[in-house]
Coordinates of C-alpha atoms in Angstrom, one line a residue:
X1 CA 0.0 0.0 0.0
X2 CA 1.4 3.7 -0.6
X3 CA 1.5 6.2 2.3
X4 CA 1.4 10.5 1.3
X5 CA 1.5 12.4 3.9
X6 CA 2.7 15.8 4.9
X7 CA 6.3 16.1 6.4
X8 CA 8.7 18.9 6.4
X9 CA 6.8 21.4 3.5
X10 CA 6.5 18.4 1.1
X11 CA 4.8 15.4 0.5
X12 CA 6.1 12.1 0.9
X13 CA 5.1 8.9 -0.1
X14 CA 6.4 5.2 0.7
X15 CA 5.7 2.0 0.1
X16 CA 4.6 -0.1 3.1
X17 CA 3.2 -3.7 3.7
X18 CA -0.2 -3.9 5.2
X19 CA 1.5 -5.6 8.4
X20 CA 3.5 -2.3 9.2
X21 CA -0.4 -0.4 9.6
X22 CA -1.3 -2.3 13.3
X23 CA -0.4 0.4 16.4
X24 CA 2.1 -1.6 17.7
X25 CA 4.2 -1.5 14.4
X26 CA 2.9 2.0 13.0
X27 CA 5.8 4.0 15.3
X28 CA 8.5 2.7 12.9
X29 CA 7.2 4.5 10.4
X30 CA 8.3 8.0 12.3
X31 CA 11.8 7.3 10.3
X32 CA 10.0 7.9 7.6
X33 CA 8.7 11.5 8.3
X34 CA 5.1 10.1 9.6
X35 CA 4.6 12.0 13.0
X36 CA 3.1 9.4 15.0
X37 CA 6.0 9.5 17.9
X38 CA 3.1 9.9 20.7
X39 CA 0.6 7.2 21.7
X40 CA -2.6 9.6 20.6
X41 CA -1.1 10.6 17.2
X42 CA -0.4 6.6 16.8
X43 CA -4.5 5.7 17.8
X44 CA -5.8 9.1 15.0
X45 CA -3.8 7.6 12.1
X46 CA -4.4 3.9 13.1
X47 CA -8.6 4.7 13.2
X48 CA -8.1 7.3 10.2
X49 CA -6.4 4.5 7.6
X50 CA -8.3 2.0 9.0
X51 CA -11.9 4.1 7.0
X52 CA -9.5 4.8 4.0
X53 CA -8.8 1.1 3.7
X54 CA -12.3 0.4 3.5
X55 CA -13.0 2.6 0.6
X56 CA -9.6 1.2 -1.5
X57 CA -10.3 -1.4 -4.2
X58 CA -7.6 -4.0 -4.5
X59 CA -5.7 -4.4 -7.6
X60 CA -3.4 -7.3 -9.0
X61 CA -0.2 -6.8 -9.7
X62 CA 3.0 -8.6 -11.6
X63 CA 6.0 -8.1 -12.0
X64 CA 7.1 -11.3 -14.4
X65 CA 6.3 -10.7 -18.1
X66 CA 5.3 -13.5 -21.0
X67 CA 3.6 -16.5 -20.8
X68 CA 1.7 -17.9 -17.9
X69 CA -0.7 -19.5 -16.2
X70 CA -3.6 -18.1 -14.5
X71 CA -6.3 -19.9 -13.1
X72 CA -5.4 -23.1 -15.4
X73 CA -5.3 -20.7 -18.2
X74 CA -2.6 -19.6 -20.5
X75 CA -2.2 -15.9 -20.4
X76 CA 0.0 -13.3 -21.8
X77 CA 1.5 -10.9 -19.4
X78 CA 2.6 -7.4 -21.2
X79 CA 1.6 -4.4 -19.1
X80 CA -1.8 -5.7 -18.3
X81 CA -2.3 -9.6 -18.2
X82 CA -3.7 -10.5 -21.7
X83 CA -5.9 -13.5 -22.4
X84 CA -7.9 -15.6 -24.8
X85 CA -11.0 -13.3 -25.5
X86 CA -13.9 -15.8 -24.8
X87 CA -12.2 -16.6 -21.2
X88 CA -12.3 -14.7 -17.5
X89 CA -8.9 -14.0 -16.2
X90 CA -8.0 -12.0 -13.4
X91 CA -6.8 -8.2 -14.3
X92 CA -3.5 -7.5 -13.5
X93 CA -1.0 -4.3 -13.8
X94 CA 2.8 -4.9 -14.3
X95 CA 4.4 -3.3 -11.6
X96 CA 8.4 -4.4 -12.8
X97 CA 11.4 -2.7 -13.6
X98 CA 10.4 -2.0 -17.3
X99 CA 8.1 0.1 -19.4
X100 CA 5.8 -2.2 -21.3
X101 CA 2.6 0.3 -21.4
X102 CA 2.3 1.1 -24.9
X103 CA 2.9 5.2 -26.0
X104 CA 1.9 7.0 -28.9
X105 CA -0.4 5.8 -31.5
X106 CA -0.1 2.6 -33.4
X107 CA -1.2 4.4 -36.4
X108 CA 1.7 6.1 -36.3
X109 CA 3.8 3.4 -35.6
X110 CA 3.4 1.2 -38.5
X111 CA 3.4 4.3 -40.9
X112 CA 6.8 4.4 -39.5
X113 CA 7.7 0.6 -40.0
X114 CA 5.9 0.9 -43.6
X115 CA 8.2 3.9 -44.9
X116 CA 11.4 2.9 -42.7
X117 CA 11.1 -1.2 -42.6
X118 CA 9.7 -2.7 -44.5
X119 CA 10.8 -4.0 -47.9
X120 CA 14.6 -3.7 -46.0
X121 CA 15.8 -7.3 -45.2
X122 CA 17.7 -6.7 -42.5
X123 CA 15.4 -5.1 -40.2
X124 CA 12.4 -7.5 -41.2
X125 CA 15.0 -9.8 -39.8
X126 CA 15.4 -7.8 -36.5
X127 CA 10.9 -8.2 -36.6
X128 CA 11.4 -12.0 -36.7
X129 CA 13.9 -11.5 -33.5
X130 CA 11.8 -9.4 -32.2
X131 CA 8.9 -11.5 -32.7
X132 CA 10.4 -15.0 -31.6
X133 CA 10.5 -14.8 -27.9
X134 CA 6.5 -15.2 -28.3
X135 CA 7.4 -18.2 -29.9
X136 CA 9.5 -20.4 -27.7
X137 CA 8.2 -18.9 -24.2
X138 CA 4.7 -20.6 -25.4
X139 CA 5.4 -24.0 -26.4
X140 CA 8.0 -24.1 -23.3
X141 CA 5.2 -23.0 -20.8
X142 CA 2.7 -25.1 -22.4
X143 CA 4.8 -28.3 -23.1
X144 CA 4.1 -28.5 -25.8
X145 CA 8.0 -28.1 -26.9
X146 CA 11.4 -27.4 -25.5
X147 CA 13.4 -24.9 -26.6
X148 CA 16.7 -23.3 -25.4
X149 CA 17.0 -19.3 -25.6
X150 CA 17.3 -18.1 -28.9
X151 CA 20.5 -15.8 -28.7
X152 CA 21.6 -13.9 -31.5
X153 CA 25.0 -11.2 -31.6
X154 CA 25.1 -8.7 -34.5
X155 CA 28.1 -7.4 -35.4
X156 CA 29.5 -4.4 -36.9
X157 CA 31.1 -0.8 -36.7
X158 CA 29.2 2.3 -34.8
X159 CA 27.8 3.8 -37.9
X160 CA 26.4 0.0 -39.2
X161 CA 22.9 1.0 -37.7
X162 CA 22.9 -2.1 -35.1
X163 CA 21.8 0.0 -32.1
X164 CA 19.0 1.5 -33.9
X165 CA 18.2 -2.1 -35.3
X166 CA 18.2 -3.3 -31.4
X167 CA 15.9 -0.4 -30.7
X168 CA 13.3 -1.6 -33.1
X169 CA 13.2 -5.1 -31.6
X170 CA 12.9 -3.7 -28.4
X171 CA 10.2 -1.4 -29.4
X172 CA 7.6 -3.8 -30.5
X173 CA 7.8 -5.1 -27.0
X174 CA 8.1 -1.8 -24.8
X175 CA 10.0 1.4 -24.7
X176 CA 13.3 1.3 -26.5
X177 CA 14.9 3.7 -24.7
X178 CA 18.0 1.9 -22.3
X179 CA 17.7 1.2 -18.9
X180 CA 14.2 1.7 -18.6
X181 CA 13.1 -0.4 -21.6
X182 CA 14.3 -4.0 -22.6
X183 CA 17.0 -2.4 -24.0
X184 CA 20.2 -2.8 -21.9
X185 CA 24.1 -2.7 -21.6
X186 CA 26.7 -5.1 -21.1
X187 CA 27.8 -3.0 -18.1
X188 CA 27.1 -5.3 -15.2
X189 CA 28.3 -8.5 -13.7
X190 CA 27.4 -11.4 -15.2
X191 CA 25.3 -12.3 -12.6
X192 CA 23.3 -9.5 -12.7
X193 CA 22.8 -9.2 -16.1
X194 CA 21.2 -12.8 -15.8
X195 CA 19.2 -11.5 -13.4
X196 CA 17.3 -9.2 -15.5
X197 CA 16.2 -12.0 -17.5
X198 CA 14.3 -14.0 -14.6
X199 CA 10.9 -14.5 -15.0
X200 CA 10.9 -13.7 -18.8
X201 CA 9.0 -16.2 -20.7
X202 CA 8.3 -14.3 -23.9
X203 CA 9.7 -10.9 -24.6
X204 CA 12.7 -10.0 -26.4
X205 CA 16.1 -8.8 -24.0
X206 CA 18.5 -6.8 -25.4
X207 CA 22.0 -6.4 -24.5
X208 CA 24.0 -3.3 -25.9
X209 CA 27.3 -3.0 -26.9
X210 CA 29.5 -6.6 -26.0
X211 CA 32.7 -4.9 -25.9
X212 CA 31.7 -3.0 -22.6
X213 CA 31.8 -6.6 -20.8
X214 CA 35.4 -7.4 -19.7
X215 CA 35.0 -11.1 -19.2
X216 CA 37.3 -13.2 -19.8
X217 CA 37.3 -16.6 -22.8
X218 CA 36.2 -19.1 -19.8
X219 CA 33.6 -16.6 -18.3
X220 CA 31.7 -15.5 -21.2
X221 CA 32.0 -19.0 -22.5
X222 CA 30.2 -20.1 -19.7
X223 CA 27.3 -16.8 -19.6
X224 CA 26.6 -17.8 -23.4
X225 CA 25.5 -21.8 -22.1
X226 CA 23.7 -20.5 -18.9
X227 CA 21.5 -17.6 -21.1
X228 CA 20.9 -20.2 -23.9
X229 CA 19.9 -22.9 -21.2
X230 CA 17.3 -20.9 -19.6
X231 CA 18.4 -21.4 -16.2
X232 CA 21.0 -19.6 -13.7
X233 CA 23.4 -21.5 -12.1
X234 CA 22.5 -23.6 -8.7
X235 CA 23.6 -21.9 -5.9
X236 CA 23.5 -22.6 -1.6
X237 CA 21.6 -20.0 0.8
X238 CA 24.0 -18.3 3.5
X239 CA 22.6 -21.6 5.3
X240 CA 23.8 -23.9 3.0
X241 CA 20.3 -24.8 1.3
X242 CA 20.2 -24.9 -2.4
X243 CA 18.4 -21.8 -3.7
X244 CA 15.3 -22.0 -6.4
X245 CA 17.1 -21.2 -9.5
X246 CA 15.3 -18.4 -11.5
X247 CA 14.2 -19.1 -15.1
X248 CA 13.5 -17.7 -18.4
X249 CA 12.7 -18.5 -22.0
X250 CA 13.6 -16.2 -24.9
X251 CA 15.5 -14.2 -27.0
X252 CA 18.2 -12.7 -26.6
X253 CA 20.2 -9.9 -28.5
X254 CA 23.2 -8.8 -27.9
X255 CA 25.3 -6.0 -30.4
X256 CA 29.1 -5.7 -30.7
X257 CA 31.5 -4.4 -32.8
X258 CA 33.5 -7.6 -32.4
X259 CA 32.4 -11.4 -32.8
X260 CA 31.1 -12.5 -29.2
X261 CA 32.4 -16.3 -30.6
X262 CA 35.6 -15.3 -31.6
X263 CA 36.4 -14.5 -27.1
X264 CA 34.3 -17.9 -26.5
X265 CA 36.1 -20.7 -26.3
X266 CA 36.0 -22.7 -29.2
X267 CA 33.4 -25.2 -28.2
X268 CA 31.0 -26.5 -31.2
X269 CA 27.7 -26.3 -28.3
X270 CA 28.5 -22.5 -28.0
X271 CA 28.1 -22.2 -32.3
X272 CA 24.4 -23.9 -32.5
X273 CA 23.3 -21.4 -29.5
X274 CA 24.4 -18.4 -30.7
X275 CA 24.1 -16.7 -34.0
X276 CA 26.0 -14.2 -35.5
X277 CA 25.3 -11.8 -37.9
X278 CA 27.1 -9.6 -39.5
X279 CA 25.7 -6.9 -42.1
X280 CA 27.2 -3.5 -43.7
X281 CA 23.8 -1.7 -43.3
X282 CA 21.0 -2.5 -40.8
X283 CA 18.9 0.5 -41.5
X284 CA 18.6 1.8 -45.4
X285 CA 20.9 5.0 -44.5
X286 CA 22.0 7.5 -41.6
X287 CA 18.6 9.8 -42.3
X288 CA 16.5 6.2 -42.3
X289 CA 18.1 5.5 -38.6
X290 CA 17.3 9.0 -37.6
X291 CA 13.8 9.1 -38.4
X292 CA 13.4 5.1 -36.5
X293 CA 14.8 6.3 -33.7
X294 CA 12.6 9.6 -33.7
X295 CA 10.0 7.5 -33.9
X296 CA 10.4 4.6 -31.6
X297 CA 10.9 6.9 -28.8
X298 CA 7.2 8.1 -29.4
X299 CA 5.6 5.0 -30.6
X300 CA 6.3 1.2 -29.2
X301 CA 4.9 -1.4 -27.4
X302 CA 2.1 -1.8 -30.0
X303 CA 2.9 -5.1 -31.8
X304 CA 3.9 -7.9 -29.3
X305 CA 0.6 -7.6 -27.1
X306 CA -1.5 -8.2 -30.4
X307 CA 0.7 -11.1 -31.7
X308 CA 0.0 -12.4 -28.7
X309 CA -3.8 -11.9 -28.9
X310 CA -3.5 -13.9 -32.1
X311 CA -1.7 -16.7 -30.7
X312 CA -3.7 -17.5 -27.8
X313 CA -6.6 -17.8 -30.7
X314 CA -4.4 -20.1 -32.8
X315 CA -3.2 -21.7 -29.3
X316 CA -0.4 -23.6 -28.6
X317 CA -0.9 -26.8 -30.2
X318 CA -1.1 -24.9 -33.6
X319 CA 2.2 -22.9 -32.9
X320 CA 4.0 -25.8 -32.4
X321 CA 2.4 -27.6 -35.7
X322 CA 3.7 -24.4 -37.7
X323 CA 7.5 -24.7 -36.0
X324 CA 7.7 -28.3 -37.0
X325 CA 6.2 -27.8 -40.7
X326 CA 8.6 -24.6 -41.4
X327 CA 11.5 -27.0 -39.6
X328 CA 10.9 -29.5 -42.3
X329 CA 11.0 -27.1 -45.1
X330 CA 14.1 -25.3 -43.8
X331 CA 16.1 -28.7 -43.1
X332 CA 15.8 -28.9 -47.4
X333 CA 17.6 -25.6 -47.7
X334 CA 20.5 -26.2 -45.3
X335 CA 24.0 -27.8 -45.9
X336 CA 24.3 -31.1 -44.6
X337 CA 26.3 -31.5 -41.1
X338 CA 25.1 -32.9 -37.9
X339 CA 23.8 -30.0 -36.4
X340 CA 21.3 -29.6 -39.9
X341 CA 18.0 -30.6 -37.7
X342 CA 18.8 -28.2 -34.0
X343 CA 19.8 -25.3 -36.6
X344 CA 16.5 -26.0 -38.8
X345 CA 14.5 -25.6 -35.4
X346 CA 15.9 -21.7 -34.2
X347 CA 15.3 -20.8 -37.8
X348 CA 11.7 -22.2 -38.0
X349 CA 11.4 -20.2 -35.0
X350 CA 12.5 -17.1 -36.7
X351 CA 10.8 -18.0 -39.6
X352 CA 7.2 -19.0 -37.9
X353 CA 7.4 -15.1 -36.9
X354 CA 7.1 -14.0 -39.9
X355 CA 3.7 -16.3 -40.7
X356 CA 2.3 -15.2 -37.2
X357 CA 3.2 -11.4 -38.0
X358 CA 1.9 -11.5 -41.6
X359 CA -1.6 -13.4 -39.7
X360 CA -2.0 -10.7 -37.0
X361 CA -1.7 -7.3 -38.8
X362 CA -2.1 -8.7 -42.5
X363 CA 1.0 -7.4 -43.7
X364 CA 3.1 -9.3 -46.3
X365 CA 7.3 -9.2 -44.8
X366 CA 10.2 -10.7 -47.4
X367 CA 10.1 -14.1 -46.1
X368 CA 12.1 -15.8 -49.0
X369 CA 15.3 -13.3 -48.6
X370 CA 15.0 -13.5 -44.6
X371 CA 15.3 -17.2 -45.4
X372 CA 18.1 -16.7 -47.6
X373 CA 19.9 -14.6 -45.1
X374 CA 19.8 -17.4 -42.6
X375 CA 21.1 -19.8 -44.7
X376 CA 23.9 -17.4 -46.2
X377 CA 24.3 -17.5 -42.2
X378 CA 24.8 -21.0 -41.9
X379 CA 27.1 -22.0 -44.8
X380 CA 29.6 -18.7 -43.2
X381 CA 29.0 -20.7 -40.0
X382 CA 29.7 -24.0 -41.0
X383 CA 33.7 -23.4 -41.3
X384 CA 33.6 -21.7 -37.8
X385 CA 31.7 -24.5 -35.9
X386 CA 33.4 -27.5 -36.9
X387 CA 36.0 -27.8 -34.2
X388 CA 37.8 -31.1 -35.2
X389 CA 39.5 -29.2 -39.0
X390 CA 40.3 -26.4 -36.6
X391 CA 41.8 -27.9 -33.7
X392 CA 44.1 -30.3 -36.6
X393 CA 45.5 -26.8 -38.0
X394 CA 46.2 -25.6 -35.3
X395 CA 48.2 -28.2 -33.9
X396 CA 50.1 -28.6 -36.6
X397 CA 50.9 -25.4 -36.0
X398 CA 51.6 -26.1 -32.5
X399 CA 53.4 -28.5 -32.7
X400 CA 56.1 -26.9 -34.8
X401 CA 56.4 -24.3 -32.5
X402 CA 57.8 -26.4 -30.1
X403 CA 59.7 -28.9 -31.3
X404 CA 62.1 -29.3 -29.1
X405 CA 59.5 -30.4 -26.7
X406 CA 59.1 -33.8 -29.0
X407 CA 61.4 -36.6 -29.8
X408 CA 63.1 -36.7 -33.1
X409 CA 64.9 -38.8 -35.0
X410 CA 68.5 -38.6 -35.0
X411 CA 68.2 -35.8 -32.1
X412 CA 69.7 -36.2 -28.9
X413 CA 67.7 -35.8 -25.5
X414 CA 69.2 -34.1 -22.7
X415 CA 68.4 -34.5 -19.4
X416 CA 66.6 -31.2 -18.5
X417 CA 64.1 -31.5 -21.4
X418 CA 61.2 -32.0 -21.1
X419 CA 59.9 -34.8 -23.5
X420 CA 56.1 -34.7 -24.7
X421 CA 55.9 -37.3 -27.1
X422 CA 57.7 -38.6 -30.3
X423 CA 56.8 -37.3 -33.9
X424 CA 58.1 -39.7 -36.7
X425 CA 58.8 -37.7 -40.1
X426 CA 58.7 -39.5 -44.0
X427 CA 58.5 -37.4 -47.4
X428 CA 55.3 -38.5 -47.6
X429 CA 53.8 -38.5 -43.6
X430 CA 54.5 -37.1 -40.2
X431 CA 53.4 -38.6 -37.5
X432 CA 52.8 -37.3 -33.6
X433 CA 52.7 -39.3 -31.1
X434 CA 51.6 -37.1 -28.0
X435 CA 51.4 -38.3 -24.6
X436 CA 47.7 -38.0 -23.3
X437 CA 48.4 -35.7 -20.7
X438 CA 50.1 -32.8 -22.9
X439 CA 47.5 -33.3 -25.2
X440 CA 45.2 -32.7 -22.8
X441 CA 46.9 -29.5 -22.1
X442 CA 47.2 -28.2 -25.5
X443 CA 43.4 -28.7 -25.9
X444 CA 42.7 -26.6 -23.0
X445 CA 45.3 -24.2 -24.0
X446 CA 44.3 -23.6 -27.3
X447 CA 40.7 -23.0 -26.0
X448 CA 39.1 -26.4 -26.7
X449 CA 37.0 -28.1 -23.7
X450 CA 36.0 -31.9 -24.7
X451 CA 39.3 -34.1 -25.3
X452 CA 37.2 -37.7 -26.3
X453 CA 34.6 -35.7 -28.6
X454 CA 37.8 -33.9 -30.3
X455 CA 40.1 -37.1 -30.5
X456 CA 36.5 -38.9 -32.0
X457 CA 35.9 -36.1 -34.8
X458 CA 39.6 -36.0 -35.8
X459 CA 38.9 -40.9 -36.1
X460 CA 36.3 -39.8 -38.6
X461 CA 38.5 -37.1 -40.5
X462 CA 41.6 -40.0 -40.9
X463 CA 44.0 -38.5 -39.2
X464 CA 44.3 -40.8 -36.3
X465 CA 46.2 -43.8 -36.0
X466 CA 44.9 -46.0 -33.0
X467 CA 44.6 -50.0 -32.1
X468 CA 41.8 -51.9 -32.1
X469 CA 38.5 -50.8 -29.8
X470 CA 40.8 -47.8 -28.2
X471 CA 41.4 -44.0 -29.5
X472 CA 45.2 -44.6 -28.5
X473 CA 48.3 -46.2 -29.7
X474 CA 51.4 -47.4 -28.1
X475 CA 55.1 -45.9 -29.0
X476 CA 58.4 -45.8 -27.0
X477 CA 58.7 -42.6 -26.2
X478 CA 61.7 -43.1 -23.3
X479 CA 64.4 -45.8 -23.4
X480 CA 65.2 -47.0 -19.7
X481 CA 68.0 -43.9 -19.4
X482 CA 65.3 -41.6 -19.6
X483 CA 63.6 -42.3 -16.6
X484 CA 63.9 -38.3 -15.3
X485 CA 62.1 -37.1 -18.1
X486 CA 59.1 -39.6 -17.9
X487 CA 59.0 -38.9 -14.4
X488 CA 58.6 -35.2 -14.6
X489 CA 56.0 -35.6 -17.5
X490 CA 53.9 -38.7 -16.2
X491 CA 54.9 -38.9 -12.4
X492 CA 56.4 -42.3 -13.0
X493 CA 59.9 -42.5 -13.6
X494 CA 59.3 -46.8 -14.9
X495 CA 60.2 -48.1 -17.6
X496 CA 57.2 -49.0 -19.9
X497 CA 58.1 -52.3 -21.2
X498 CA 55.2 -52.3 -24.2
X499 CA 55.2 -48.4 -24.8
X500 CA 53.3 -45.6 -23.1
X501 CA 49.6 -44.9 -24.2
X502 CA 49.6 -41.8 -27.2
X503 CA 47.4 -40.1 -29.4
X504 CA 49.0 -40.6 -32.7
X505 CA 48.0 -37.6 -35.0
X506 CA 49.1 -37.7 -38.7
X507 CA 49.9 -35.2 -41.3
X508 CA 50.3 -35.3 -44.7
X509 CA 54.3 -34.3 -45.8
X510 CA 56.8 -32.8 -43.5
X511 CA 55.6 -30.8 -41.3
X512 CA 58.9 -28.9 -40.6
X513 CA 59.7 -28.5 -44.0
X514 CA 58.4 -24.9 -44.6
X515 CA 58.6 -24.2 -40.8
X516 CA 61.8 -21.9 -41.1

């Protein structure tokens, strides 16, 4: 309940629960400014709110936005709680962080979008973005799917136009403007910009500007899996009780003028959660980005809370029917790799906002180039997420760069170096054998996290050599005078009478040839 009252020339008002309004707690409120320090001033405002609680109607409030359930029905919470029109819901105003109550007029609005969007690929493709978060936050809240957060970095120089892009997202959700829209920075911890996403189940976050964040590889790594997976990491109360984890299902946008995955770690999971785009122009010039952002400051809020509307009449069972049908058709268009049928589903997601936009406000967007876009995407990201090729480079590469660190033929070993395998050179072939444990090492140094999934890619490439039913091979890597050097590499300083465990990696030529 809010408390004005009169205290030094000025009104104040607070915020109080309705347990602080008995006598016996009603004098704490004198640190507030209320003067109720004597026992008859405490009895007069005690009897006075008591008749002006009487006369106040209640009203619901929330502070969670997206989908939900209210009385066993699904519901839509924007600024006021949205529902199927032929059902009785309970009204509710959003009393959060954000401004979600739609300004201006939505004529104006889509005279904007008609004269400065659409017909422009790249910002019908910041709609779909904008658009999707309705998407995956009802089929996860309804079960009737499961989908991870839709993230998606766009990259590009200040004068690209990817701010003002952002803003237009943001704007068909609530106010645009950062900080007090769904439009914010990377300046925070990483906890607390996860915070900001709890209890989002449907409406599209932003995240500004990438380079602000000063995280380092294994952190931001680590940010990308626990936004994508909808879920902040498990953590124990001050008493050692594990905490409710908060939630969220979305999407997520963050801008840059560098590539978010080339600071990740090189992980192939990281490459089918996040999506990176990278365009010269996202708005048709510098006068076209003026006149959006003019207008979006004026006008928003106007197009997510009547997609909505529409969805709750198609229902979720529908939806879901129109992700799989557009996966199918998608699946076609993409290049072949393993990760065809997960990236098929986020773009069926993108692309099924386009169908539920074009149903709601019977407006026609480009849906064949958007599609075209995201499969440009794809083939540019092919290269990038296929770890096992890059990993192979760049041990070669590796590898050359310390030599001395490996066994050669005709080279003599000396007692302080330190040995991490053999490597066998022909005209034709050169082959490393690498103790386990260094290789282990030079995957985590070079940024790589899965050793078995790497060593099992590079089986299927042919560029392993291995015995039966294992991943490794035996060599003699020390002779029995070597026993210092085994011990300060393995811990063992025995003699290994059938040859130590390696990964044996091959490359075509000589390796060393062209190295100096």
């Amino acid at each position: 309940m809010e408390l004005i009252f009169w205290c030094f020339d000025k009104w104040i008002t607070i915020t109080v629960n309705r347990g602080e309004l008995v006598k016996r707690n009603l004098r704490k409120l004198a640190s507030k400014g209320l003067d109720v320090l004597e026992d008859n001033q405490v009895n007069e405002v005690a009897a006075f709110l008591s008749k002006q609680e009487k006369l106040l109607k209640p009203m619901n409030v929330h502070n969670e936005i997206g989908w939900d359930y209210l009385e066993g029905q699904l519901v839509y919470k924007h600024h006021k709680i949205i529902h199927k029109k032929s059902t009785e819901t309970i009204e509710s105003k959003y009393s959060g962080v954000y401004h979600l109550e739609p300004q201006g007029d939505p004529y104006d609005f889509f005279n904007l979008f008609l004269k400065e969007v659409r017909g422009y690929v790249p910002l019908e493709l910041m709609l779909c973005i904008g658009i999707s978060p309705l998407v995956i936050g009802m089929l996860n809240r309804s079960k009737e799917g499961s989908f991870d957060s839709l993230l998606v970095h766009i990259v590009g120089p200040s004068t690209t136009g990817k701010t003002t892009a952002a803003m237009f997202g943001a704007a068909l959700v609530g106010s645009p403007k950062v900080d007090e829209g769904l439009l914010q920075t990377y300046n925070g911890t990483k906890n607390a910009m996860a915070s900001k996403l709890a209890g989002n189940h449907g409406a599209l976050m932003v995240l500004d500007e990438s380079t602000m964040n000063l995280m380092d590889t294994q952190s931001l790594s680590s940010f990308i899996y626990e936004l994508a997976q909808n879920s902040e990491k498990s953590r124990l109360s001050k008493d050692s009780e594990l905490k409710n984890s908060k939630t969220w299902s979305t999407t997520i946008l963050s801008t840059g003028e560098s590539s978010i995955l080339k600071k990740a770690n090189n992980n192939e999971g990281l490459r089918v959660r996040l999506f990176e785009f990278s365009i010269d122009k996202w708005t048709q010039s510098a006068e076209s980005a003026d006149k959006l952002k003019r207008g979006l400051h004026h006008n928003y809020g106007h197009v997510v809370p009547k997609v909505a509307e529409k969805m709750l009449e198609i229902g979720p069972e529908e939806i879901f029917n129109m992700v799989e049908s557009n996966k199918e058709y998608i699946k076609e268009l993409l290049p072949d790799s393993r990760f065809r049928a997960r990236v098929a589903m986020k773009f069926s997601v993108l692309i099924t906002a386009i169908d539920l936009f074009e149903i709601t406000f019977n407006l026609k967007l480009s849906r064949e180039e958007i599609l075209d876009m995201l499969i440009e995407q794809e083939h540019q990201s092919m290269d990038e997420r296929d770890m096992a090729p890059k990993f192979y480079v760049q041990l070669k590469q590796y590898i050359t760069r310390y030599r001395k660190n490996f066994k050669l033929p005709n080279q003599d070993v000396n007692n302080h170096q330190e040995i991490w395998g053999k490597i066998e050179v022909s005209e034709n072939e050169t082959r490393c054998y690498i103790l386990p444990v260094i290789f282990k090492n030079i995957v985590k140094e070079l940024g790589f996290s899965d050793t078995e999934v790497l060593i099992s890619e590079l089986k299927k490439m042919g560029v392993t050599q291995y015995e039966k039913a294992k991943n490794k091979k035996r060599k003699f890597i020390f002779t029995k005078e070597e026993s210092k050097q085994r011990e300060k590499v393995l811990g063992n300083p025995n003699y290994a009478r059938n040859g130590d465990y390696t990964y044996c990696i091959k490359y075509d030529g000589d390796i060393f040839k062209d190295s100096f």
